[in-house]
Short mmCIF file of C-alpha atoms in Angstrom, two decimals:
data_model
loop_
_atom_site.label_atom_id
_atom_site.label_comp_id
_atom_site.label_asym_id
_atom_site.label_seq_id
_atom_site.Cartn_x
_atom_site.Cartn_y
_atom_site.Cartn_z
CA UNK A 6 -7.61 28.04 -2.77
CA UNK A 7 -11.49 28.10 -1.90
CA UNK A 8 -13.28 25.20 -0.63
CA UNK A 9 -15.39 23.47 -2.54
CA UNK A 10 -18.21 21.87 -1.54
CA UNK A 11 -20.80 19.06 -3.14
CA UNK A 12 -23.62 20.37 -1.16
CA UNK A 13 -24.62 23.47 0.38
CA UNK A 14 -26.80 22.85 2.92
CA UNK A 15 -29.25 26.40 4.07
CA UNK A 16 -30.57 25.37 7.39
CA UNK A 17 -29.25 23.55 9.93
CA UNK A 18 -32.55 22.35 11.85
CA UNK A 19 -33.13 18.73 12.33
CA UNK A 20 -33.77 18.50 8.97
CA UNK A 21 -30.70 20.34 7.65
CA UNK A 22 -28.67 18.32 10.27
CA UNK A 23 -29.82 15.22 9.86
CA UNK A 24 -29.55 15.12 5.93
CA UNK A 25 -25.67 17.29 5.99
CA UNK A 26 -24.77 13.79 8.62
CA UNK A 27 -26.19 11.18 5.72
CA UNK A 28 -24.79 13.18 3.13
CA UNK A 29 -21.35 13.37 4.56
CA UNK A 30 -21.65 9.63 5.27
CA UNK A 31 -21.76 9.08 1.37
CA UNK A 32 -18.70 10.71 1.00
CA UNK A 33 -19.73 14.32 -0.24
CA UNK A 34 -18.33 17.86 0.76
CA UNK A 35 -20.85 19.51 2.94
CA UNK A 36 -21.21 23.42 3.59
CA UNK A 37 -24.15 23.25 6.38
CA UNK A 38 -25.19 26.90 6.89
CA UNK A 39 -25.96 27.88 10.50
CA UNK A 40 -27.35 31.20 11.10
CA UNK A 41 -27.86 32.45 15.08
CA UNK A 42 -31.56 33.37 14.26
CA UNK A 43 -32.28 29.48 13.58
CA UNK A 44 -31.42 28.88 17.28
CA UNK A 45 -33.94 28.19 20.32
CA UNK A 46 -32.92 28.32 23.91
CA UNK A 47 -33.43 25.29 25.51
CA UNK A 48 -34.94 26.01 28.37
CA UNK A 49 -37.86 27.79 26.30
CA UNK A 50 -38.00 25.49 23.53
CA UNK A 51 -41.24 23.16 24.41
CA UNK A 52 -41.42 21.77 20.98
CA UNK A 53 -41.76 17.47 21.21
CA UNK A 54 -42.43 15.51 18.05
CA UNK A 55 -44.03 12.54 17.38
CA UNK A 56 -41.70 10.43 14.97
CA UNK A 57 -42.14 7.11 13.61
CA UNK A 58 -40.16 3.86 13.05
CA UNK A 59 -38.74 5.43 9.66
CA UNK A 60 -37.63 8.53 11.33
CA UNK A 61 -35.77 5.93 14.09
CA UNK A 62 -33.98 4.31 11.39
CA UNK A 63 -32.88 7.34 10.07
CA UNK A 64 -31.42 9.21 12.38
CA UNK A 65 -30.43 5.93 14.59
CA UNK A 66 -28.09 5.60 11.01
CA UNK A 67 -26.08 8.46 12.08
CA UNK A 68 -25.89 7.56 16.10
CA UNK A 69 -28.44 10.26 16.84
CA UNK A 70 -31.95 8.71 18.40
CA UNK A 71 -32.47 10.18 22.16
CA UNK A 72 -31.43 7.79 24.53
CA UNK A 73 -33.68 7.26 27.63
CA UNK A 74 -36.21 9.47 28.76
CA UNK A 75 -35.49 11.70 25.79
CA UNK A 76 -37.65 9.50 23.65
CA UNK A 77 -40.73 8.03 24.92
CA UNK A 78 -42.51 4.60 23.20
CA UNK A 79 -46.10 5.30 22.45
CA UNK A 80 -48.05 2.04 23.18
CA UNK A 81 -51.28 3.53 22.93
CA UNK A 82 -53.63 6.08 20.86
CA UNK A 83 -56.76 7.79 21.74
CA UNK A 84 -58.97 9.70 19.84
CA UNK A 85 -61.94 10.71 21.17
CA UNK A 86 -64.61 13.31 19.49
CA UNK A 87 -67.13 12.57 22.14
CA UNK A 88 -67.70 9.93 24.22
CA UNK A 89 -69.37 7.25 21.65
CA UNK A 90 -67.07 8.71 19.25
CA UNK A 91 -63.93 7.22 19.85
CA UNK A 92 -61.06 5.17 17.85
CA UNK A 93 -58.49 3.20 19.53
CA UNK A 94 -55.00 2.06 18.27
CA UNK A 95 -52.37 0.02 19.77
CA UNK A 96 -48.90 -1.33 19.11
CA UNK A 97 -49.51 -4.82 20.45
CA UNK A 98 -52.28 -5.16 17.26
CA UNK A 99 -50.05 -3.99 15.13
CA UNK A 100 -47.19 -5.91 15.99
CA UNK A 101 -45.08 -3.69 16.91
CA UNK A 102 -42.81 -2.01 19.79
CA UNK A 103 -44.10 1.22 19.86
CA UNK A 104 -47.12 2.94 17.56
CA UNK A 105 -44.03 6.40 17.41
CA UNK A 106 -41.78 8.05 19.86
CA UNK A 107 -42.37 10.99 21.19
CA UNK A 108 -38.84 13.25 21.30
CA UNK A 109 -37.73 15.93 22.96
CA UNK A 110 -36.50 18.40 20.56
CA UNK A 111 -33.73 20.44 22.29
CA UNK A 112 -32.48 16.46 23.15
CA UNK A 113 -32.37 15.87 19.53
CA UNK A 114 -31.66 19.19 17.79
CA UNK A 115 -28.14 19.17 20.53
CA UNK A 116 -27.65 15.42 19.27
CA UNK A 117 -27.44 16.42 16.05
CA UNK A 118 -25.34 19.54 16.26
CA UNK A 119 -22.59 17.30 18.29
CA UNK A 120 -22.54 14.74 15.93
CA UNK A 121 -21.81 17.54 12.86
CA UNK A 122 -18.68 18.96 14.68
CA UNK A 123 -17.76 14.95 14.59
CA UNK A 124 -18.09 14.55 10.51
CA UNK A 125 -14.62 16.11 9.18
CA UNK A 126 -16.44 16.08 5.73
CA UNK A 127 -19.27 18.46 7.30
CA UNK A 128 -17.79 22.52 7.61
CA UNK A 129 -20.47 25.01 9.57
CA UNK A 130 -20.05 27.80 8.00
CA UNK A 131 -22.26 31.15 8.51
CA UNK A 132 -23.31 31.94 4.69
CA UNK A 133 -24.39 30.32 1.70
CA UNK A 134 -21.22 28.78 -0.28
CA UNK A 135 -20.65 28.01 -3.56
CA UNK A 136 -21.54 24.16 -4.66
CA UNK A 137 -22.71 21.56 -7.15
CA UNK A 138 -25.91 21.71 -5.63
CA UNK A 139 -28.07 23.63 -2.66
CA UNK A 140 -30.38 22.18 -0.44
CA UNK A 141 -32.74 24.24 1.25
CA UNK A 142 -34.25 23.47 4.54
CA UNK A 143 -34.71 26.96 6.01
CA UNK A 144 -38.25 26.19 7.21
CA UNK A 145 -41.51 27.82 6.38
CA UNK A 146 -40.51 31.16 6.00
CA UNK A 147 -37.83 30.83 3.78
CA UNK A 148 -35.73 33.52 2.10
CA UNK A 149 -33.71 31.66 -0.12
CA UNK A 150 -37.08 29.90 -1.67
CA UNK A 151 -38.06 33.77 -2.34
CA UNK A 152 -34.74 34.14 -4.01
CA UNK A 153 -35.22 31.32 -6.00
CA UNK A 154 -38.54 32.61 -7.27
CA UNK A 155 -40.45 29.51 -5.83
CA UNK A 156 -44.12 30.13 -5.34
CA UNK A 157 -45.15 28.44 -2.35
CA UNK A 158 -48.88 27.65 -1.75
CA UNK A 159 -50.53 28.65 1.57
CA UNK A 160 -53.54 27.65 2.65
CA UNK A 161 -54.40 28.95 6.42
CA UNK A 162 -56.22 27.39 9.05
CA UNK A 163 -58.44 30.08 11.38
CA UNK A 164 -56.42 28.30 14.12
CA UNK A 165 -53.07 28.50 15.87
CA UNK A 166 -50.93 26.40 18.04
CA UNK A 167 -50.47 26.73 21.56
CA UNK A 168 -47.52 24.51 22.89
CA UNK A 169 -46.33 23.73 26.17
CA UNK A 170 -45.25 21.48 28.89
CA UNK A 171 -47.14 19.93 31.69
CA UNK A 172 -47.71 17.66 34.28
CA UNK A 173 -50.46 15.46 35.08
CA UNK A 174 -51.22 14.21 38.30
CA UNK A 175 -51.90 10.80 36.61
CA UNK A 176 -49.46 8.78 35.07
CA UNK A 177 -49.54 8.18 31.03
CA UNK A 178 -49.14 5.09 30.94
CA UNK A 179 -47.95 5.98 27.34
CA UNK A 180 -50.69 6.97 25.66
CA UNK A 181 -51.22 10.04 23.13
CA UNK A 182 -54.70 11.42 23.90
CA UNK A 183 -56.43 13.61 21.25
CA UNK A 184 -59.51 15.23 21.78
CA UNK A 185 -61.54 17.17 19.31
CA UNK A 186 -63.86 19.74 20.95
CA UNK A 187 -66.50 22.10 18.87
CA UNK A 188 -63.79 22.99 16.34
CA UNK A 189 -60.38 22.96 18.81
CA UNK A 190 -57.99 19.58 18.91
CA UNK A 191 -56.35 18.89 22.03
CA UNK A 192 -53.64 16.80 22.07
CA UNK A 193 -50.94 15.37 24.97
CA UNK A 194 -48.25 13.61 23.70
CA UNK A 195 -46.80 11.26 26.52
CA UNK A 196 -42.80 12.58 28.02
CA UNK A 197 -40.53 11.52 30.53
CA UNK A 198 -40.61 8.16 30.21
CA UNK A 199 -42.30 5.11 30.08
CA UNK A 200 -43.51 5.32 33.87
CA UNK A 201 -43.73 9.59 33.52
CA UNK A 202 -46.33 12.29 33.96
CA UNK A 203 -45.27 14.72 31.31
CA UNK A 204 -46.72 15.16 28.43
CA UNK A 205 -46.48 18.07 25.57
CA UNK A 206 -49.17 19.95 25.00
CA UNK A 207 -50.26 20.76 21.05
CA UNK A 208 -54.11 22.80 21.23
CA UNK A 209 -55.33 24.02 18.35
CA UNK A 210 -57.14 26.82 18.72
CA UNK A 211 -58.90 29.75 17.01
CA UNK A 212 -56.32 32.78 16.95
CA UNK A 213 -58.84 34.74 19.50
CA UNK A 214 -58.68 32.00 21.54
CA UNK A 215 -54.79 31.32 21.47
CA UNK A 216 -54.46 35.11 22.46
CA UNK A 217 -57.03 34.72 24.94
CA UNK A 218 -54.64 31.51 26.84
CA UNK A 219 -51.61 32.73 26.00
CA UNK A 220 -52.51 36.26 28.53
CA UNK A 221 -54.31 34.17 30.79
CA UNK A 222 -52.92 33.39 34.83
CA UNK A 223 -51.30 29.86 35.04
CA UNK A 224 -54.55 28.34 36.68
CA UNK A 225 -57.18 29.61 34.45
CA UNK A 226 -55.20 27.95 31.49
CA UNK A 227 -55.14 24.69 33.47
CA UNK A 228 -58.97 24.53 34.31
CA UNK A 229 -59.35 25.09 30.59
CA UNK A 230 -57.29 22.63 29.24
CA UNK A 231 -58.30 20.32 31.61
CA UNK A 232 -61.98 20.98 30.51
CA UNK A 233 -60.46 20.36 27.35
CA UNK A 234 -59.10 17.04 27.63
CA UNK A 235 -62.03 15.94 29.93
CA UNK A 236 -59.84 14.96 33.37
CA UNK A 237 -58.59 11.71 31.14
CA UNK A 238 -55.06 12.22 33.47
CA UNK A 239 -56.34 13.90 36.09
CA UNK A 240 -55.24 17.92 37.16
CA UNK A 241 -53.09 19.48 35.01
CA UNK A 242 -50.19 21.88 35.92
CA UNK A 243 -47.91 24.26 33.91
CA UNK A 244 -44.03 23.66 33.86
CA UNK A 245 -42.61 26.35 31.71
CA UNK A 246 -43.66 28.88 29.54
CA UNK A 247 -45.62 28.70 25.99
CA UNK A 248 -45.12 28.85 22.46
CA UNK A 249 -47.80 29.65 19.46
CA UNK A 250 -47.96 30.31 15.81
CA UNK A 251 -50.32 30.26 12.92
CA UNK A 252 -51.11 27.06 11.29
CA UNK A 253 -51.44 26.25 7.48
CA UNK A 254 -51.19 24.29 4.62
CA UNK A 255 -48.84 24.81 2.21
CA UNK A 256 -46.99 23.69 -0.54
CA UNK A 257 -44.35 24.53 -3.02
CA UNK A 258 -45.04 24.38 -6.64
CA UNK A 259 -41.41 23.48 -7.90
CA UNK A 260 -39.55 21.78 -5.40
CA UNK A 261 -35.87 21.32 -7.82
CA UNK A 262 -34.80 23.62 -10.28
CA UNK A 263 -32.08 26.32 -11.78
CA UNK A 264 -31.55 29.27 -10.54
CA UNK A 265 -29.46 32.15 -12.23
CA UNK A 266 -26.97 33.43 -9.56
CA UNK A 267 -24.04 35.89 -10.25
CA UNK A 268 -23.88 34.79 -13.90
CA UNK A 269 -24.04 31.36 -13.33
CA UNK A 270 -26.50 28.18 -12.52
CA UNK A 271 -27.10 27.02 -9.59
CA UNK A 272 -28.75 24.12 -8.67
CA UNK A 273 -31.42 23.54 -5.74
CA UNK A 274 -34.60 21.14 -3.94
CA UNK A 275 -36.33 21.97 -1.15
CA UNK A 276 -36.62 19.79 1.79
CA UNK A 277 -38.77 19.88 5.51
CA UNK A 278 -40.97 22.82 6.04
CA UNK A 279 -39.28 24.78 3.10
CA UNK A 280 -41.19 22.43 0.69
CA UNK A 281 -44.28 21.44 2.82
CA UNK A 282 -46.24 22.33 5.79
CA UNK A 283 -49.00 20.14 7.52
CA UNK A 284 -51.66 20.68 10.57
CA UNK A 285 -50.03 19.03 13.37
CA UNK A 286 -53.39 17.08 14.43
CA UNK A 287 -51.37 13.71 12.68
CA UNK A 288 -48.08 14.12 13.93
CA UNK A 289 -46.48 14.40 10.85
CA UNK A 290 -44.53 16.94 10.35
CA UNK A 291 -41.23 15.94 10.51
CA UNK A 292 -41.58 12.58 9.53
CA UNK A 293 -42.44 13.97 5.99
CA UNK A 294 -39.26 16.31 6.43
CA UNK A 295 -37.21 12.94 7.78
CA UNK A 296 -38.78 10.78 4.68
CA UNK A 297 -37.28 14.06 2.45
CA UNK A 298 -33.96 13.18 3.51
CA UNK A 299 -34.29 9.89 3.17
CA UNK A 300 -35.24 10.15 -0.48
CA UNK A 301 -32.74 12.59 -1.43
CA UNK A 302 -29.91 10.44 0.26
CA UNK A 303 -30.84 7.42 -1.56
CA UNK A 304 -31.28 8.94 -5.36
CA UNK A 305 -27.74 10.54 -5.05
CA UNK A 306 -26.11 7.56 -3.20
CA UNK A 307 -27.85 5.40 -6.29
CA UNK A 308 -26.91 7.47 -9.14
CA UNK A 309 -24.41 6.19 -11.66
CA UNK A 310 -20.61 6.97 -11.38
CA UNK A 311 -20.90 9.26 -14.44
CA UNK A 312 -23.82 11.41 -13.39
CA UNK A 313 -23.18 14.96 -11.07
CA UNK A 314 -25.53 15.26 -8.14
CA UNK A 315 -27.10 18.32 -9.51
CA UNK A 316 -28.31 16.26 -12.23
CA UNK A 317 -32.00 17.45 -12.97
CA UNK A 318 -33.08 13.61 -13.85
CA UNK A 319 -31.89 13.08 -9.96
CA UNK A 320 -33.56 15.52 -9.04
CA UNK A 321 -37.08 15.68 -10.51
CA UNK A 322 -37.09 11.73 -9.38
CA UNK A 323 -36.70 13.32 -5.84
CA UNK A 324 -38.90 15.74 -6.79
CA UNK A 325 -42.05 13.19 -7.28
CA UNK A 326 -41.64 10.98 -5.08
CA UNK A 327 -41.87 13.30 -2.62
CA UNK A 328 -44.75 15.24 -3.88
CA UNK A 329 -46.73 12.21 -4.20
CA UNK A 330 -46.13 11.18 -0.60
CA UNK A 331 -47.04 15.06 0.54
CA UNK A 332 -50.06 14.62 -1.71
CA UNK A 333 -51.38 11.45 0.50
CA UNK A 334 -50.00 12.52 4.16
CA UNK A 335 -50.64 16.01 3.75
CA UNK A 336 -54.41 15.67 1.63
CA UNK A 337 -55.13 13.21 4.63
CA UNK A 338 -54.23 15.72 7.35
CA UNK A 339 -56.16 18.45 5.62
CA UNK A 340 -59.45 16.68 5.38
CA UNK A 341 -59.31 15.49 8.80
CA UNK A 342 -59.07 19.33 10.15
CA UNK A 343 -61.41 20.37 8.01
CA UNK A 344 -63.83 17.76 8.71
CA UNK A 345 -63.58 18.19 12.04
CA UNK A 346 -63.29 21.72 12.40
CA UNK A 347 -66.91 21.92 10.48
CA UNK A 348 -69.59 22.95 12.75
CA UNK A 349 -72.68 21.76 11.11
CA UNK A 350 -74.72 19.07 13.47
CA UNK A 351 -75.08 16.76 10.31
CA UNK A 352 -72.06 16.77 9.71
CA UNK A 353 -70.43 16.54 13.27
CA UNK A 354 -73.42 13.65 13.24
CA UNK A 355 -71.94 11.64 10.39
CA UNK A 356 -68.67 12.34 11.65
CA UNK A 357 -69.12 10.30 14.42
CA UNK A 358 -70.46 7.73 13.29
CA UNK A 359 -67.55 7.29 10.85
CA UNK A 360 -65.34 7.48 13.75
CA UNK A 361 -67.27 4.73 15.30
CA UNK A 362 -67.21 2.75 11.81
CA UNK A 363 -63.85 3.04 11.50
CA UNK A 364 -63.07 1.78 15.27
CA UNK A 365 -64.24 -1.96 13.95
CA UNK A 366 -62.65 -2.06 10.69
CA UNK A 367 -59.76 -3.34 11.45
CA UNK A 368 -58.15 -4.26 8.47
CA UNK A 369 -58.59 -0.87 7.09
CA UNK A 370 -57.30 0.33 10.73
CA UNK A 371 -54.65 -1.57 10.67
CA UNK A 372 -53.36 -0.24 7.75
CA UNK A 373 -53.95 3.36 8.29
CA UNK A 374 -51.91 2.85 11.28
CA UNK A 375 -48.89 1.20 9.68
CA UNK A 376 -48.54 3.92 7.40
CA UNK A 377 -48.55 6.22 10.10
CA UNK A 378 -45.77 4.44 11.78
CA UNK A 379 -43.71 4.26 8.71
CA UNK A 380 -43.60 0.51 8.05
#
């Protein structure tokens, strides 16, 4: 006889992954779908993200957080616009171990793909199966949210992403550093370890100028990007190759729903970057795709004995709270980059002195920072 499945996961990224481990936890049927385009070589992949206590707890659930190195605490924040321009955070005032962790993706992504071969309610499988209910996480691009008819809002940002992996000859001493330069944010994002020298490198630039790096010899990129982040860890050096890609803001309109498929219904949400994309300048990315999961896991876990977990109730209640939590992370992020990214004096003027403002209010500090940590 065919399987049957509960789910039917479409993407097995972190997000995909992570959700197919909580969902089989619960005690449903899982079909994850793993395609060989959705794989990265490691030894290229120079992705890191910044995740928060939430996104711990999450995927520490399923035996899955980084262990050493992998993971690195983040005891300090700096954001600097220019040099009276500058807010400060730190976990000590907030009470807490570590403001986020910054991960090693490869680390995590091959964490998560072990622990799937482990769940004998989890079956890889290379193609969509039949089930009670889809989930897609297939990422920005999509093609099953094209199938499904799903329009999906794009805003895009005259900037791209270069990402990559360096060195400094100056320790850390675990701090994310963020500067924002005449339109371009620089960020490093402290690897390695509590006592390392690595950081990864997020710089968003115009796409002219993302070309422009991307061709350029190993040490011109270095003097520029350490022009860019103003010496703060001394000389910088290269330590693999680079990634980029276009950065936007996007959104999809429906986000559950019924599709007709080969005569029948089929029943989908979105999740991750299939539902939502963000600028990177908050670190936020996957937390919102983590804080999917969580959602999702918890309305179908909670849902009464007699309903199906295709049920639409279940689903538009995933369906809102979610949107509503895009609406405040992701409106937040947006108005940053484009307040920062606007080049009038008076408003670069007012700018900092907000930024300066907002450095002594510290209950209103305090807050945005717990929120960003997930507590």
């Amino acid at each position: 006889m065919a399987q049957t499945y509960d789910i039917c996961i479409r993407g097995a990224g972190i997000v995909g992954r992570a959700l197919a481990l909580h969902l089989a936890a619960k005690r449903l049927k899982v079909a994850l779908v793993v395609t060989a385009a959705g794989n990265m070589a490691a030894d290229t992949d120079v992705r890191a993200y910044a995740l928060n206590q939430q996104s711990r707890a999450l995927l520490e659930a399923v035996r899955c957080w980084p262990a050493g190195d992998s993971a690195t605490s983040v005891l300090h924040m700096q954001v600097e616009a220019d040099a009276q321009a500058q807010v400060n955070f730190a976990a000590a005032d907030q009470g807490a171990e570590a403001l986020n962790w910054i991960v090693d993706v490869p680390v995590l992504e091959q964490q998560l793909a072990q622990a799937v071969q482990f769940q004998p309610l989890i079956t890889v499988v290379d193609s969509p199966q039949p089930a009670t209910l889809t989930v897609v996480c297939e990422g920005r691009s999509s093609t099953t949210r094209d199938e499904y008819g799903v329009e999906f809002d794009v805003f895009k940002y005259d900037q791209w992403a270069v990402a990559a992996r360096v060195e400094s000859e100056l320790p850390h001493g675990q701090t994310a550093r963020q500067w924002f330069n005449e339109g371009e944010i620089t960020a490093l994002l402290p690897m390695g370890g509590a006592q390392g020298n690595f950081h990864a490198l997020v710089w968003s630039v115009s796409p002219e100028r993302a070309q422009h790096l991307l061709n350029s010899p190993d040490m011109e990129f270095t003097d520029a990007l350490q022009t860019a982040t103003r010496m703060a860890v001394g000389s910088l050096r290269l330590t693999g190759p680079c990634a980029s890609w276009p950065l936007q803001h996007a959104v999809a309109r429906r986000w559950a729903g019924t599709a007709p498929m080969a005569g029948a219904s089929r029943d989908w949400v979105l999740a991750g970057d299939a539902a939502h994309n963000v600028h990177p300048l908050a670190g936020q990315g996957l937390n919102l795709g983590l804080g999917d999961v969580a959602e999702l896991v918890k309305v179908l876990d909670g849902r009464g004995y007699w309903r199906a977990v295709d049920d639409m109730r279940l689903l538009r209640q995933y369906e809102r709270a979610r949107k509503a939590e895009f609406a405040m992370v992701g409106g937040s992020g947006d108005s940053l980059q484009q307040l920062f990214s606007h080049p009038h004096e008076l408003v670069q003027s007012a700018r900092s002195w907000g930024m300066r403002g907002f450095d002594h209010l510290l209950p209103l500090k305090r807050w945005v920072a717990r929120r960003a940590m997930g507590l």
